[in-house]
Short mmCIF file of C-alpha atoms and ligand atoms in Angstrom, two decimals:
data_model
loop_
_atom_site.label_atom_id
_atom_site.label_comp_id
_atom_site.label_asym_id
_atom_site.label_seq_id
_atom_site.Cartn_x
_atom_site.Cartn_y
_atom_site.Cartn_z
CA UNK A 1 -37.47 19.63 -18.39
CA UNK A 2 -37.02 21.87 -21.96
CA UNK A 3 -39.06 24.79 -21.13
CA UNK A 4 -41.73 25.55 -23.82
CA UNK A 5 -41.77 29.33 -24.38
CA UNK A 6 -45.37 29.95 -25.80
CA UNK A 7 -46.58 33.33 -26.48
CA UNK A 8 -48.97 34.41 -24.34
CA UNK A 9 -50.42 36.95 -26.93
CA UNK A 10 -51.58 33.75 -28.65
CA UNK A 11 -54.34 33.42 -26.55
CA UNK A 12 -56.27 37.17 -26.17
CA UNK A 13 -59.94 35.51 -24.90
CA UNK A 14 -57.68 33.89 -21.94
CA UNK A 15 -56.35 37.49 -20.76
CA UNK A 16 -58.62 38.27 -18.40
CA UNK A 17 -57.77 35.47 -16.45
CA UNK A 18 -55.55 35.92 -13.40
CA UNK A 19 -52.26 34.80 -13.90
CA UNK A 20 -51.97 31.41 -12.10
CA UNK A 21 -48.18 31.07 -10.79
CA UNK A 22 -46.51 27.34 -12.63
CA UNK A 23 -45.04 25.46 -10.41
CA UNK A 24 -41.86 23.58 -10.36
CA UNK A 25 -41.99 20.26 -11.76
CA UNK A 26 -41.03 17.18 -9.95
CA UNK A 27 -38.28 14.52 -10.65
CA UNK A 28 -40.81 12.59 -12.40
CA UNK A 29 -41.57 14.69 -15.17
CA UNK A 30 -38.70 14.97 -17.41
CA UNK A 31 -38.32 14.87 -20.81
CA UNK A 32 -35.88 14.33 -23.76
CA UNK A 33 -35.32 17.91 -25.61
CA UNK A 34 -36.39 17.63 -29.19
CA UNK A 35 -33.70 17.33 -31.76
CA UNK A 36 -31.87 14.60 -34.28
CA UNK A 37 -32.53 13.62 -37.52
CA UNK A 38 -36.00 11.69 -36.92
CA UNK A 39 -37.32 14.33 -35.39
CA UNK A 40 -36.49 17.14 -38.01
CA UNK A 41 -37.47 14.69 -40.63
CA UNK A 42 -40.85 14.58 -38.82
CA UNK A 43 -40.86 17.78 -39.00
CA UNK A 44 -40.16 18.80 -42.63
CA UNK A 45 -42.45 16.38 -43.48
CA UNK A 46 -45.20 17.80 -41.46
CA UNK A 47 -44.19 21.57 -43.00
CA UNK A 48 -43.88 20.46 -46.31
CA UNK A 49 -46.95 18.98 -46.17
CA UNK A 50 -48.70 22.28 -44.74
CA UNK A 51 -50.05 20.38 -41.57
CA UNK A 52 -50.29 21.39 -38.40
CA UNK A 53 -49.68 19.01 -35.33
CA UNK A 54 -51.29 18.55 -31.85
CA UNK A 55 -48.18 17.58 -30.93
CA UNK A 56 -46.64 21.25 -31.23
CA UNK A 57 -49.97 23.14 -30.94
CA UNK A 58 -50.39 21.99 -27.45
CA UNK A 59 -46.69 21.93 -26.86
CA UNK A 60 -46.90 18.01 -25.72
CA UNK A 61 -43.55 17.33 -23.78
CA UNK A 62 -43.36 13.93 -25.49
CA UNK A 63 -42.46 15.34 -29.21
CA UNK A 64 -38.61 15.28 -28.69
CA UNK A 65 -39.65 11.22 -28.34
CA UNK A 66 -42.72 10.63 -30.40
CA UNK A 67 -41.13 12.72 -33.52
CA UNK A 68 -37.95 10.48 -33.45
CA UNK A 69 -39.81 7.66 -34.32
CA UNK A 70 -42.05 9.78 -36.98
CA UNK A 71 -45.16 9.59 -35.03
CA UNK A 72 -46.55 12.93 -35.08
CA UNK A 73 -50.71 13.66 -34.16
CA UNK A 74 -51.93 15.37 -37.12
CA UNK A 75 -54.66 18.24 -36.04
CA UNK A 76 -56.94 18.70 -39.20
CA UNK A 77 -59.50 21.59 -40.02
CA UNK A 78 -57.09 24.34 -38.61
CA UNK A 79 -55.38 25.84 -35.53
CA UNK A 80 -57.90 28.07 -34.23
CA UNK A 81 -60.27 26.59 -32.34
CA UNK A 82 -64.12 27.41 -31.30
CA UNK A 83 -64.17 26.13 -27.88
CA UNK A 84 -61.90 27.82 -25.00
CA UNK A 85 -61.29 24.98 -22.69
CA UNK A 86 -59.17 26.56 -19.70
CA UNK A 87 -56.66 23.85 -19.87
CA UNK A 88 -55.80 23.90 -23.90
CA UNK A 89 -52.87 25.72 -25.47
CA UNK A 90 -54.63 26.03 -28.75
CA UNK A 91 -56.07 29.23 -29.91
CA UNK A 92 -59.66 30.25 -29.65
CA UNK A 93 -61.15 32.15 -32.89
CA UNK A 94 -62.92 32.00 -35.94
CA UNK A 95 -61.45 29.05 -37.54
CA UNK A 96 -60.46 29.67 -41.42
CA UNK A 97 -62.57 27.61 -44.11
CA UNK A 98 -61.71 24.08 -44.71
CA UNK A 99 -58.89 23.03 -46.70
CA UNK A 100 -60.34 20.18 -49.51
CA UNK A 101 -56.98 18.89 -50.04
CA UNK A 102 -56.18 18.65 -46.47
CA UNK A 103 -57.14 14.88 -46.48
CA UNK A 104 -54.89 14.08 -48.87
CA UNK A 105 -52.15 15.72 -48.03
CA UNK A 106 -52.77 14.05 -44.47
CA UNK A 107 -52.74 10.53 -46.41
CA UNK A 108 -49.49 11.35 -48.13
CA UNK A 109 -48.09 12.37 -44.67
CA UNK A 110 -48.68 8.98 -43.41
CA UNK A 111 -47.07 7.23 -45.92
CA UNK A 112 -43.50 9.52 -46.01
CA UNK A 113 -43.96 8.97 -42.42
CA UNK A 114 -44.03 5.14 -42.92
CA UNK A 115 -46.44 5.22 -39.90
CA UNK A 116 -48.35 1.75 -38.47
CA UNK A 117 -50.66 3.61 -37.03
CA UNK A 118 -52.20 6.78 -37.14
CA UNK A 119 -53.39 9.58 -34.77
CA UNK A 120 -55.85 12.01 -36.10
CA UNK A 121 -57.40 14.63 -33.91
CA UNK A 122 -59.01 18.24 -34.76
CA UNK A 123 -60.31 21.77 -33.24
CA UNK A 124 -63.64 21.79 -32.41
CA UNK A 125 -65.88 23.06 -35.45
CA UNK A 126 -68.88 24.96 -34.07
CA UNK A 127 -68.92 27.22 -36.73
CA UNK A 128 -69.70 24.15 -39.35
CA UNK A 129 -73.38 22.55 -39.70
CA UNK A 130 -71.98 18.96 -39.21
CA UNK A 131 -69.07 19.97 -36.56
CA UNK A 132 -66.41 19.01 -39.13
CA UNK A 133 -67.80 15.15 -39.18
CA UNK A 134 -67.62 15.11 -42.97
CA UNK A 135 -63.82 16.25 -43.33
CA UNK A 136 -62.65 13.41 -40.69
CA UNK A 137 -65.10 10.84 -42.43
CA UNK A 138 -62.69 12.09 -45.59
CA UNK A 139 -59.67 12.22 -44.29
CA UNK A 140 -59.96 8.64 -43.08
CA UNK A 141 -60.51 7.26 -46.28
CA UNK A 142 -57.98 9.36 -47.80
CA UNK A 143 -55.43 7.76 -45.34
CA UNK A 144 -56.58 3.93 -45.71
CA UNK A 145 -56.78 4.66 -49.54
CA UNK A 146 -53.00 5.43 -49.67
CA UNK A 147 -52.05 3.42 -46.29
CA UNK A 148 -54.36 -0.06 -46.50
CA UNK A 149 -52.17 -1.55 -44.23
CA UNK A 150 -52.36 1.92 -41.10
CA UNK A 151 -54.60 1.60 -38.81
CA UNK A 152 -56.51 5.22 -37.81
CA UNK A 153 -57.06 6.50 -34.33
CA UNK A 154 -59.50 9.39 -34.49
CA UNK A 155 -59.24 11.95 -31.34
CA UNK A 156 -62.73 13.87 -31.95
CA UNK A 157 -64.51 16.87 -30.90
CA UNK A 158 -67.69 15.98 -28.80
CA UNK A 159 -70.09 17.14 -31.92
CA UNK A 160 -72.10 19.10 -29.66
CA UNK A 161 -73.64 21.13 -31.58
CA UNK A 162 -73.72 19.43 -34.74
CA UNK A 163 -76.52 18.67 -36.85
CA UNK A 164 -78.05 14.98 -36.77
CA UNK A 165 -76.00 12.07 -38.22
CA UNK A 166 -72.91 14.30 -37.77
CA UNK A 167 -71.37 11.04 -35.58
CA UNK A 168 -73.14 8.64 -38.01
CA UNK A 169 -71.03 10.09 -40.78
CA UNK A 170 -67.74 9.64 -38.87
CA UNK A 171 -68.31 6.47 -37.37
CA UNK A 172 -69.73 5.05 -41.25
CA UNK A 173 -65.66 5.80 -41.98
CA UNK A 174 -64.87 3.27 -40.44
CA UNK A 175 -62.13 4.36 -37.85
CA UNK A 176 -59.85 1.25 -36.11
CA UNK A 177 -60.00 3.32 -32.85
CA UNK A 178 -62.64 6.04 -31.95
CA UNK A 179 -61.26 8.40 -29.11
CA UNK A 180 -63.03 11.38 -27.69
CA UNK A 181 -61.62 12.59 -24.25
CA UNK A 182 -63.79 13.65 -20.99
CA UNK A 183 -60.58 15.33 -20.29
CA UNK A 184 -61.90 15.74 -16.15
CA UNK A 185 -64.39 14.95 -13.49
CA UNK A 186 -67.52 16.21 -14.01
CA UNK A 187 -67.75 18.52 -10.96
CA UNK A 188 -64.70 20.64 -12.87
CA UNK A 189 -66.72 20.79 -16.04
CA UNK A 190 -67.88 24.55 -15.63
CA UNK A 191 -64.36 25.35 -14.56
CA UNK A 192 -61.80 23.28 -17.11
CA UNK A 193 -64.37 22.71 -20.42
CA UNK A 194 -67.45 25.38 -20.32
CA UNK A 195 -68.79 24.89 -23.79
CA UNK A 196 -68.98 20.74 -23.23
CA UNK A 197 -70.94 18.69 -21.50
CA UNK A 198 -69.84 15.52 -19.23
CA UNK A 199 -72.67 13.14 -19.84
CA UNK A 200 -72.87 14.04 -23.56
CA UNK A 201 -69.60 13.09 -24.22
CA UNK A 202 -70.16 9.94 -22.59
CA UNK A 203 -73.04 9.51 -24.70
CA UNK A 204 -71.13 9.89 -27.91
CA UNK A 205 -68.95 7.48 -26.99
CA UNK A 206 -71.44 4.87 -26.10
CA UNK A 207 -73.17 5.61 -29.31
CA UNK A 208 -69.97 4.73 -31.64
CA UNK A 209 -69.75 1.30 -29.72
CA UNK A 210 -73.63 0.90 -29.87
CA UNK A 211 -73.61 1.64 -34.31
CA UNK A 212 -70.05 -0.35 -34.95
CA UNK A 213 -68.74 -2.35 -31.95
CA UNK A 214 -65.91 -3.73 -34.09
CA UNK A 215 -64.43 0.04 -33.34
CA UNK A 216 -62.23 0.27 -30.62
CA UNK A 217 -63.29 3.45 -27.83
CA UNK A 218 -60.81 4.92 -25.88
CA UNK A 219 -61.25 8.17 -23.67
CA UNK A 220 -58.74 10.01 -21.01
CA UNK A 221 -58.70 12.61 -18.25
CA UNK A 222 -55.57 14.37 -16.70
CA UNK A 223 -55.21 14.56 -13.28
CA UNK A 224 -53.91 17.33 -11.08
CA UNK A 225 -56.73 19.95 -12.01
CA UNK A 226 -58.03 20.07 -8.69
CA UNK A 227 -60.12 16.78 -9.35
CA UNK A 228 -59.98 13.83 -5.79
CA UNK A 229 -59.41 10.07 -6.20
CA UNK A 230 -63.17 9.00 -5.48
CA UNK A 231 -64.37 11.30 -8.63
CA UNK A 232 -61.51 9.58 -10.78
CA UNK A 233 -63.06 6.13 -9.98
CA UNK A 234 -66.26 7.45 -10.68
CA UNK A 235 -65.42 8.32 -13.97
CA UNK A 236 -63.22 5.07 -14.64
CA UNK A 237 -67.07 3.57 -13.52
CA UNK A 238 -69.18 5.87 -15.93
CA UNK A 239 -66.91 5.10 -18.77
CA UNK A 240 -67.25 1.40 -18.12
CA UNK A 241 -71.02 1.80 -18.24
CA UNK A 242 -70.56 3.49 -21.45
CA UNK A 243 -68.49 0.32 -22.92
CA UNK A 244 -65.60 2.38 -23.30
CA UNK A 245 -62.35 -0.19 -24.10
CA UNK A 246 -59.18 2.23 -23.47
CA UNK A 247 -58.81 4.51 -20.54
CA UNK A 248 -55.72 7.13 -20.91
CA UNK A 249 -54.92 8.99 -17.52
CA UNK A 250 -52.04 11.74 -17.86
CA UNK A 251 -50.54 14.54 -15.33
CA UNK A 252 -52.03 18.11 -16.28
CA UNK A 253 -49.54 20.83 -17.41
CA UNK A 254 -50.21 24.30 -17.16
CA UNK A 255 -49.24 25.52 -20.44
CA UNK A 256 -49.43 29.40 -19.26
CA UNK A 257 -49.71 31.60 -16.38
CA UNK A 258 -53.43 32.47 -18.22
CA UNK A 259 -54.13 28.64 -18.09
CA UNK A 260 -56.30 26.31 -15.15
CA UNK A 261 -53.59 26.38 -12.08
CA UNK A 262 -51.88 22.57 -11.39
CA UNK A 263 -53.28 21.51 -8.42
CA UNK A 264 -50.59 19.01 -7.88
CA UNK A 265 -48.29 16.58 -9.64
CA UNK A 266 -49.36 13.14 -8.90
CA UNK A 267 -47.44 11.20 -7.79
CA UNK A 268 -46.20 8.05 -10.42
CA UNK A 269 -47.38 5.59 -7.27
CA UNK A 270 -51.20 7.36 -7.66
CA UNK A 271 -50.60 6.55 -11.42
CA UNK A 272 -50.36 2.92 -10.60
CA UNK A 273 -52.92 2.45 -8.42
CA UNK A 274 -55.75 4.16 -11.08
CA UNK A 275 -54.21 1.64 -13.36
CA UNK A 276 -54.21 -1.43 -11.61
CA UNK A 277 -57.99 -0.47 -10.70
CA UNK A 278 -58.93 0.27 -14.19
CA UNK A 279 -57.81 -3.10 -15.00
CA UNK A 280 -60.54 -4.73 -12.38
CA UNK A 281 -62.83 -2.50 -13.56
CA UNK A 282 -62.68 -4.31 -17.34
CA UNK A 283 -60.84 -1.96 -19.10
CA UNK A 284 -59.47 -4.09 -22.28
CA UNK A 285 -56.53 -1.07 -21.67
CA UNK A 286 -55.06 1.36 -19.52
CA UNK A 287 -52.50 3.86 -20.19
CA UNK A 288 -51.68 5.89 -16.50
CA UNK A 289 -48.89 7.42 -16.42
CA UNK A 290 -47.41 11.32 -15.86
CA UNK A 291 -46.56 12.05 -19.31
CA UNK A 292 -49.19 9.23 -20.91
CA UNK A 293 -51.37 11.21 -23.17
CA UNK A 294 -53.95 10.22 -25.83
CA UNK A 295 -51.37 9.88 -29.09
CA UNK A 296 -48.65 8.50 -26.93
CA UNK A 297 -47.33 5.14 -27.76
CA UNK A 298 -50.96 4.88 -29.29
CA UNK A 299 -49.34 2.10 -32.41
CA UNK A 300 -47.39 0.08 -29.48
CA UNK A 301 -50.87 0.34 -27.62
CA UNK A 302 -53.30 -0.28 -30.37
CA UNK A 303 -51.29 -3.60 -30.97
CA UNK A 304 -51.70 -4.16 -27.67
CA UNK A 305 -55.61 -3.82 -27.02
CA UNK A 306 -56.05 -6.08 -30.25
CA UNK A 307 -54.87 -9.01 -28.34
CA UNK A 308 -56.42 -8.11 -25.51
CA UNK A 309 -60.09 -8.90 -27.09
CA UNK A 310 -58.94 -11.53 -28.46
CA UNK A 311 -58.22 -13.08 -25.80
CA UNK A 312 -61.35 -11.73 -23.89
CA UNK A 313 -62.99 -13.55 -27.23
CA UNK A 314 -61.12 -16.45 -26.70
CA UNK A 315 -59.96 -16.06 -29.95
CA UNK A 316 -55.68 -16.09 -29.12
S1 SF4 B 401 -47.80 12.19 -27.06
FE1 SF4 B 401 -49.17 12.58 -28.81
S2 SF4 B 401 -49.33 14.83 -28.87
FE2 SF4 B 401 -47.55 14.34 -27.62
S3 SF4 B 401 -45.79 14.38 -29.06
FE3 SF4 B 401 -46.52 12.24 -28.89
S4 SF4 B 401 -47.92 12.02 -30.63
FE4 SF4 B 401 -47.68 14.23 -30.28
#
């Protein structure tokens, strides 16, 4: 597998944690090295266009496949983040102000790009009253304004600390799929995401199906962060309760020495069985794989969960 060589003087607030050895990956985890013209088209475009990517901020081992095909995860309001979640590769800080024409030049992305469908995610805003919720509510109409025919995929902060209505004003957008991760089991919370909170995030989640349920919810945990198989059920149960449609389930890569330690790979066979129980569980889809994370194959799955509720409608 390409080794990414990140910086570790990126991440200053994660230095006084003890360096956590990375272990060797197994057979199952290997990747396609980036290069070839789709991907360094996907790449101008995203540089020309001054916007920065999930997709190289958290230095996902899927881009040399994803950015072929021109589907890059666009990562709006900034590359600095106010959270310091012990798993993420992106930078903790005071975010810079937010960029007006950002939304547009994200819409203008999206059509050079050609793109179906579209992944949108973001840092987490603390720092702003309404946790950023206006800027995605405009960047998704900047998108369908120049893109009728894309459908959006928001990947959202949990809003924590946002003023009231901050999730109102998101949801009002109108997003085709509404995706906020739990990222882990709740007994690793304090560990792997100290500034959030499990049942809140739950909560928001329920809450977008409970104002629009014609949007599609989708959450996703990695596994190998020291989490056991009953916990992973539990939360596969919990996000059922919550009406959540889409369940993503990925192996966790230690981006750093300074990062949370792997606990193990999982094994692809593990993979299938979380799947195959999600499915009895009444997930309308389940992504559970090593390398599955939230953007990937997200048009090819979005297609995909359509017809599932309509057939769970009856309607196909
Ligand atoms: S899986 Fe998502 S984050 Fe990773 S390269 Fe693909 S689109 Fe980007």
């Amino acid at each position: 597998m390409r080794d990414l060589k990140i910086p570790q003087e990126r991440h200053p607030e994660k230095a006084h944690r003890p360096d956590n050895a990375q272990p060797k990956k197994p057979d199952w985890i290997r990747v396609k090295a980036p290069s070839g013209k789709g991907y360094s088209e996907t790449r101008a475009i995203m540089r020309e266009h001054k916007l920065v990517t999930v997709c190289e901020e958290a230095g996902c081992p899927n881009a040399g496949e994803c950015w072929s095909q021109g589907h890059a995860t666009m990562m709006i309001m900034g590359d600095i983040c106010t959270r310091g979640c012990t798993f993420c590769n992106i930078a903790t800080g005071r975010p810079d102000t937010l960029d007006a024409f950002e939304p547009g030049r994200v819409a203008d992305a999206v059509q050079k790009l050609g793109l179906n469908h579209v992944v949108i995610t973001s840092v987490d805003r603390d720092d702003l009253g309404d946790g950023g919720a206006e800027h995605f509510a405009q960047t998704i109409r900047a998108v369908r304004h120049r893109n009728p025919d894309t459908t959006i995929e928001i990947l959202t902060p949990d809003f924590l600390k946002a003023d009231a209505g901050a999730l109102e004003t998101v949801v009002a957008a109108k997003p085709d799929v509404f995706n906020h991760n739990l990222e882990t089991v709740p007994g690793l919370y304090p560990e792997v995401r100290p500034g959030a909170r499990y049942f809140h995030s739950l909560r928001l989640l329920q809450r977008v199906k409970e104002i629009d349920p014609g949007i599609f919810t989708k959450s996703g945990i990695m596994v190998g962060l020291g989490e056991d198989r009953q916990s992973v059920v539990q939360v596969m149960d919990d996000m059922r309760a919550a009406d959540i449609d889409f369940l993503t389930i990925g192996q966790y890569l230690q981006p750093t020495p300074k990062h949370h330690a792997v606990d193990r790979f999982v094994h692809p066979d593990e993979f299938a069985a979380y799947e195959k129980s999600a499915y009895g569980k009444g997930f309308l889809m389940v992504s559970a794989t090593p390398l599955t994370r939230s953007s990937y194959h997200a048009g090819d799955d979005f297609a995909r969960l359509r017809d599932a509720r309509e057939r769970m409608l009856g309607r196909a």
